[in-house]
Tab-separated table of C-alpha atoms in Angstrom:
chain	number	residue	atom	x	y	z
A	933	UNK	CA	73.041	-11.765	19.904
A	934	UNK	CA	72.194	-9.269	17.203
A	935	UNK	CA	71.181	-12.101	14.846
A	936	UNK	CA	68.933	-13.490	17.553
A	937	UNK	CA	67.308	-10.066	17.972
A	938	UNK	CA	66.755	-9.828	14.239
A	939	UNK	CA	64.974	-13.183	14.171
A	940	UNK	CA	62.759	-12.187	17.071
A	941	UNK	CA	62.018	-8.820	15.447
A	942	UNK	CA	61.254	-10.431	12.117
A	943	UNK	CA	58.790	-12.814	13.789
A	944	UNK	CA	57.186	-9.918	15.663
A	945	UNK	CA	57.013	-7.839	12.481
A	946	UNK	CA	55.495	-10.791	10.637
A	947	UNK	CA	52.885	-11.342	13.328
A	948	UNK	CA	52.156	-7.630	13.455
A	949	UNK	CA	51.754	-7.594	9.685
A	950	UNK	CA	49.352	-10.533	9.866
A	951	UNK	CA	47.443	-8.804	12.656
A	952	UNK	CA	47.097	-5.560	10.719
A	953	UNK	CA	46.201	-7.550	7.601
A	954	UNK	CA	43.419	-9.326	9.503
A	955	UNK	CA	42.158	-6.010	10.828
A	956	UNK	CA	42.176	-4.528	7.336
A	957	UNK	CA	40.264	-7.553	6.030
A	958	UNK	CA	37.731	-7.279	8.842
A	959	UNK	CA	37.261	-3.576	8.147
A	960	UNK	CA	36.751	-4.232	4.437
A	961	UNK	CA	34.251	-6.999	5.251
A	962	UNK	CA	32.372	-4.750	7.683
A	963	UNK	CA	32.359	-1.930	5.136
A	964	UNK	CA	30.956	-4.154	2.406
A	965	UNK	CA	28.315	-5.516	4.794
A	966	UNK	CA	27.224	-1.987	5.758
A	967	UNK	CA	27.054	-1.022	2.080
A	968	UNK	CA	24.931	-4.121	1.363
A	969	UNK	CA	22.517	-3.305	4.196
A	970	UNK	CA	22.288	0.347	3.136
A	971	UNK	CA	21.549	-0.600	-0.463
A	972	UNK	CA	18.935	-3.117	0.670
A	973	UNK	CA	16.971	-0.523	2.610
A	974	UNK	CA	17.302	2.017	-0.188
A	975	UNK	CA	15.786	-0.527	-2.580
A	976	UNK	CA	13.096	-1.371	-0.025
A	977	UNK	CA	12.160	2.306	0.296
A	978	UNK	CA	11.974	2.696	-3.485
A	979	UNK	CA	9.911	-0.512	-3.702
A	980	UNK	CA	7.402	0.786	-1.154
A	981	UNK	CA	7.092	4.034	-3.125
A	982	UNK	CA	6.468	2.035	-6.321
A	983	UNK	CA	3.861	-0.085	-4.524
A	984	UNK	CA	2.140	3.022	-3.138
A	985	UNK	CA	1.952	4.502	-6.640
A	986	UNK	CA	0.530	1.228	-7.947
A	987	UNK	CA	-2.033	1.083	-5.127
A	988	UNK	CA	-3.160	4.659	-5.842
A	989	UNK	CA	-3.691	3.831	-9.519
A	990	UNK	CA	-5.380	0.571	-8.562
A	991	UNK	CA	-7.843	2.351	-6.281
A	992	UNK	CA	-8.569	4.917	-8.986
A	993	UNK	CA	-8.852	2.751	-12.104
A	994	UNK	CA	-9.199	-0.931	-11.121
A	995	UNK	CA	-12.498	-1.812	-9.501
A	996	UNK	CA	-12.291	-5.621	-9.518
A	997	UNK	CA	-9.551	-8.159	-8.882
A	998	UNK	CA	-7.700	-9.138	-12.054
A	999	UNK	CA	-6.275	-12.633	-12.633
A	1000	UNK	CA	-4.036	-11.159	-15.336
A	1001	UNK	CA	-2.384	-8.790	-12.860
A	1002	UNK	CA	-2.081	-11.555	-10.264
A	1003	UNK	CA	-0.357	-13.898	-12.727
A	1004	UNK	CA	1.927	-11.066	-13.884
A	1005	UNK	CA	2.799	-10.285	-10.261
A	1006	UNK	CA	3.836	-13.878	-9.515
A	1007	UNK	CA	5.716	-14.152	-12.827
A	1008	UNK	CA	7.815	-11.096	-11.929
A	1009	UNK	CA	8.425	-12.413	-8.417
A	1010	UNK	CA	9.705	-15.776	-9.654
A	1011	UNK	CA	11.684	-13.989	-12.366
A	1012	UNK	CA	13.550	-12.076	-9.684
A	1013	UNK	CA	15.146	-15.253	-8.342
A	1014	UNK	CA	16.365	-16.269	-11.795
A	1015	UNK	CA	17.687	-12.758	-12.549
A	1016	UNK	CA	19.684	-12.325	-9.323
A	1017	UNK	CA	22.974	-12.371	-11.285
A	1018	UNK	CA	21.691	-9.753	-13.748
A	1019	UNK	CA	21.477	-6.536	-11.686
A	1020	UNK	CA	19.746	-4.348	-14.270
A	1021	UNK	CA	17.067	-6.924	-15.068
A	1022	UNK	CA	16.626	-7.682	-11.360
A	1023	UNK	CA	15.973	-3.998	-10.625
A	1024	UNK	CA	13.380	-3.778	-13.404
A	1025	UNK	CA	11.632	-6.890	-12.108
A	1026	UNK	CA	11.769	-5.638	-8.505
A	1027	UNK	CA	10.067	-2.355	-9.250
A	1028	UNK	CA	7.724	-3.997	-11.770
A	1029	UNK	CA	6.674	-6.558	-9.162
A	1030	UNK	CA	6.131	-4.040	-6.370
A	1031	UNK	CA	4.201	-1.693	-8.678
A	1032	UNK	CA	1.939	-4.497	-9.940
A	1033	UNK	CA	1.420	-5.775	-6.391
A	1034	UNK	CA	0.160	-2.280	-5.555
A	1035	UNK	CA	-2.224	-2.402	-8.516
A	1036	UNK	CA	-3.478	-5.797	-7.345
A	1037	UNK	CA	-4.040	-4.422	-3.848
A	1038	UNK	CA	-6.121	-1.526	-5.218
A	1039	UNK	CA	-9.461	-3.392	-5.488
A	1040	UNK	CA	-9.004	-4.762	-1.948
A	1041	UNK	CA	-8.514	-1.250	-0.611
A	1042	UNK	CA	-11.506	-0.083	-2.660
A	1043	UNK	CA	-13.626	-2.684	-0.872
A	1044	UNK	CA	-12.787	-1.158	2.505
A	1045	UNK	CA	-13.299	2.379	1.230
A	1046	UNK	CA	-16.656	1.414	-0.264
A	1047	UNK	CA	-17.714	-0.109	3.072
A	1048	UNK	CA	-16.938	3.175	4.830
A	1049	UNK	CA	-13.808	1.759	6.480
A	1050	UNK	CA	-11.175	3.970	4.903
A	1051	UNK	CA	-9.863	4.695	8.397
A	1052	UNK	CA	-9.000	1.004	8.749
A	1053	UNK	CA	-6.490	1.333	5.891
A	1054	UNK	CA	-4.772	4.216	7.678
A	1055	UNK	CA	-4.722	2.321	10.965
A	1056	UNK	CA	-3.269	-0.803	9.335
A	1057	UNK	CA	-0.618	1.292	7.575
A	1058	UNK	CA	0.440	3.034	10.802
A	1059	UNK	CA	0.505	-0.221	12.770
A	1060	UNK	CA	2.586	-1.894	10.066
A	1061	UNK	CA	5.046	1.015	9.990
A	1062	UNK	CA	5.472	1.044	13.777
A	1063	UNK	CA	5.792	-2.753	13.939
A	1064	UNK	CA	8.376	-2.858	11.148
A	1065	UNK	CA	10.461	-0.083	12.708
A	1066	UNK	CA	10.351	-1.666	16.149
A	1067	UNK	CA	11.126	-5.194	14.936
A	1068	UNK	CA	13.974	-3.927	12.751
A	1069	UNK	CA	15.596	-2.072	15.633
A	1070	UNK	CA	15.175	-5.131	17.850
A	1071	UNK	CA	16.731	-7.444	15.224
A	1072	UNK	CA	19.715	-5.115	14.815
A	1073	UNK	CA	20.391	-4.799	18.534
A	1074	UNK	CA	19.408	-8.104	20.104
A	1075	UNK	CA	21.875	-10.896	20.821
A	1076	UNK	CA	19.174	-13.510	20.238
A	1077	UNK	CA	19.571	-15.700	17.174
A	1078	UNK	CA	16.455	-16.036	15.015
A	1079	UNK	CA	18.139	-17.979	12.200
A	1080	UNK	CA	16.879	-21.296	13.604
A	1081	UNK	CA	13.255	-20.235	13.021
A	1082	UNK	CA	13.436	-20.765	9.251
A	1083	UNK	CA	11.899	-24.255	9.090
A	1084	UNK	CA	9.161	-23.441	11.620
A	1085	UNK	CA	8.244	-20.227	9.791
A	1086	UNK	CA	8.072	-22.010	6.443
A	1087	UNK	CA	5.799	-24.747	7.818
A	1088	UNK	CA	3.523	-22.138	9.412
A	1089	UNK	CA	3.416	-20.234	6.116
A	1090	UNK	CA	2.269	-23.373	4.282
A	1091	UNK	CA	-0.468	-23.917	6.882
A	1092	UNK	CA	-1.647	-20.306	6.514
A	1093	UNK	CA	-1.729	-20.566	2.709
A	1094	UNK	CA	-3.685	-23.855	2.807
A	1095	UNK	CA	-6.127	-22.464	5.378
A	1096	UNK	CA	-6.613	-19.320	3.260
A	1097	UNK	CA	-7.377	-21.404	0.176
A	1098	UNK	CA	-9.803	-23.562	2.170
A	1099	UNK	CA	-11.608	-20.476	3.438
A	1100	UNK	CA	-12.324	-19.442	-0.130
A	1101	UNK	CA	-14.944	-22.214	-0.007
A	1102	UNK	CA	-16.057	-21.911	3.642
A	1103	UNK	CA	-16.293	-18.083	3.779
A	1104	UNK	CA	-15.947	-18.239	7.562
A	1105	UNK	CA	-15.296	-14.856	9.271
A	1106	UNK	CA	-14.002	-16.639	12.383
A	1107	UNK	CA	-11.538	-18.714	10.349
A	1108	UNK	CA	-10.505	-15.590	8.416
A	1109	UNK	CA	-9.850	-13.744	11.669
A	1110	UNK	CA	-7.780	-16.677	12.964
A	1111	UNK	CA	-5.770	-16.821	9.731
A	1112	UNK	CA	-5.148	-13.070	9.837
A	1113	UNK	CA	-4.067	-13.255	13.490
A	1114	UNK	CA	-1.604	-16.053	12.810
A	1115	UNK	CA	-0.447	-14.202	9.681
A	1116	UNK	CA	0.284	-11.022	11.641
A	1117	UNK	CA	2.439	-12.960	14.112
A	1118	UNK	CA	4.054	-15.006	11.341
A	1119	UNK	CA	5.142	-12.070	9.200
A	1120	UNK	CA	6.333	-10.135	12.244
A	1121	UNK	CA	8.579	-13.124	12.955
A	1122	UNK	CA	9.651	-13.155	9.302
A	1123	UNK	CA	10.784	-9.522	9.643
A	1124	UNK	CA	13.066	-10.537	12.524
A	1125	UNK	CA	14.317	-13.595	10.629
A	1126	UNK	CA	14.968	-11.832	7.315
A	1127	UNK	CA	16.544	-8.780	8.968
A	1128	UNK	CA	19.067	-10.941	10.806
A	1129	UNK	CA	19.797	-12.857	7.596
A	1130	UNK	CA	20.500	-9.553	5.858
A	1131	UNK	CA	22.824	-8.477	8.678
A	1132	UNK	CA	24.696	-11.781	8.476
A	1133	UNK	CA	25.029	-11.739	4.688
A	1134	UNK	CA	22.744	-14.687	3.947
A	1135	UNK	CA	21.341	-13.064	0.780
A	1136	UNK	CA	23.107	-13.132	-2.577
A	1137	UNK	CA	21.995	-9.653	-3.610
A	1138	UNK	CA	20.358	-6.581	-2.055
A	1139	UNK	CA	17.486	-6.986	-4.538
A	1140	UNK	CA	16.530	-10.378	-3.069
A	1141	UNK	CA	16.974	-9.016	0.451
A	1142	UNK	CA	14.741	-6.030	-0.343
A	1143	UNK	CA	11.980	-8.150	-1.886
A	1144	UNK	CA	12.022	-10.473	1.143
A	1145	UNK	CA	11.398	-7.548	3.497
A	1146	UNK	CA	8.832	-6.074	1.108
A	1147	UNK	CA	6.827	-9.307	1.156
A	1148	UNK	CA	6.987	-9.375	4.960
A	1149	UNK	CA	5.685	-5.805	5.166
A	1150	UNK	CA	2.967	-6.347	2.537
A	1151	UNK	CA	1.625	-9.494	4.173
A	1152	UNK	CA	1.767	-7.963	7.649
A	1153	UNK	CA	-0.224	-4.981	6.338
A	1154	UNK	CA	-2.839	-7.262	4.713
A	1155	UNK	CA	-3.152	-9.349	7.901
A	1156	UNK	CA	-3.659	-6.268	10.072
A	1157	UNK	CA	-6.087	-4.843	7.520
A	1158	UNK	CA	-8.197	-8.012	7.731
A	1159	UNK	CA	-8.146	-8.045	11.542
A	1160	UNK	CA	-9.178	-4.401	11.815
A	1161	UNK	CA	-11.764	-4.875	9.092
A	1162	UNK	CA	-13.455	-7.730	10.985
A	1163	UNK	CA	-13.628	-5.774	14.229
A	1164	UNK	CA	-14.846	-2.587	12.540
A	1165	UNK	CA	-17.531	-4.447	10.614
A	1166	UNK	CA	-18.997	-5.593	13.938
A	1167	UNK	CA	-19.495	-2.024	15.168
């Protein structure tokens, strides 16, 4: 009887050990996921500060769009994906890219300031901030799954890019307004999509996660800036 009890106890102890081991593993996994998310948003905050500094310098010293800066910006962005396994280099490229993107944005902002629409920049910034905060909170708390939107979002992005390139030749304000409207919806959806991917650990590094959100925010800001600019120019 005592031997029988020992066998039962040993099985119970074994199962209990497995149970506590699983709980410990789950806690470690949850802890690492929280650390990843925290680091991502820290990098995003630093990236936005770098971009703001670049935009300030761009407004002050760069009066016309520069192809050199644009090429450098894209080179750093593509370099980020190749440097994802080199943390130090990835950080340099992240902040270099966001700073240069701010410089590139400077002449665009100057155009609005020169047209007497400096208030439009402030409005677009506030709307972007509120939208990002609201969409982030929604993505963290909703039970809806946005991961299936990836293919649809990518196809829509291609359409927006092609339409934007076409409008360089047509110079149509109506088409530009339509592109900006679709862009605002598209990049709002991208914020939901990328935020959920970050929560679920779909990114290899917090640097790539941060740059994904940064691009969503930047493009949402530009889209809102264009929409507000069109409506204010009609006043």
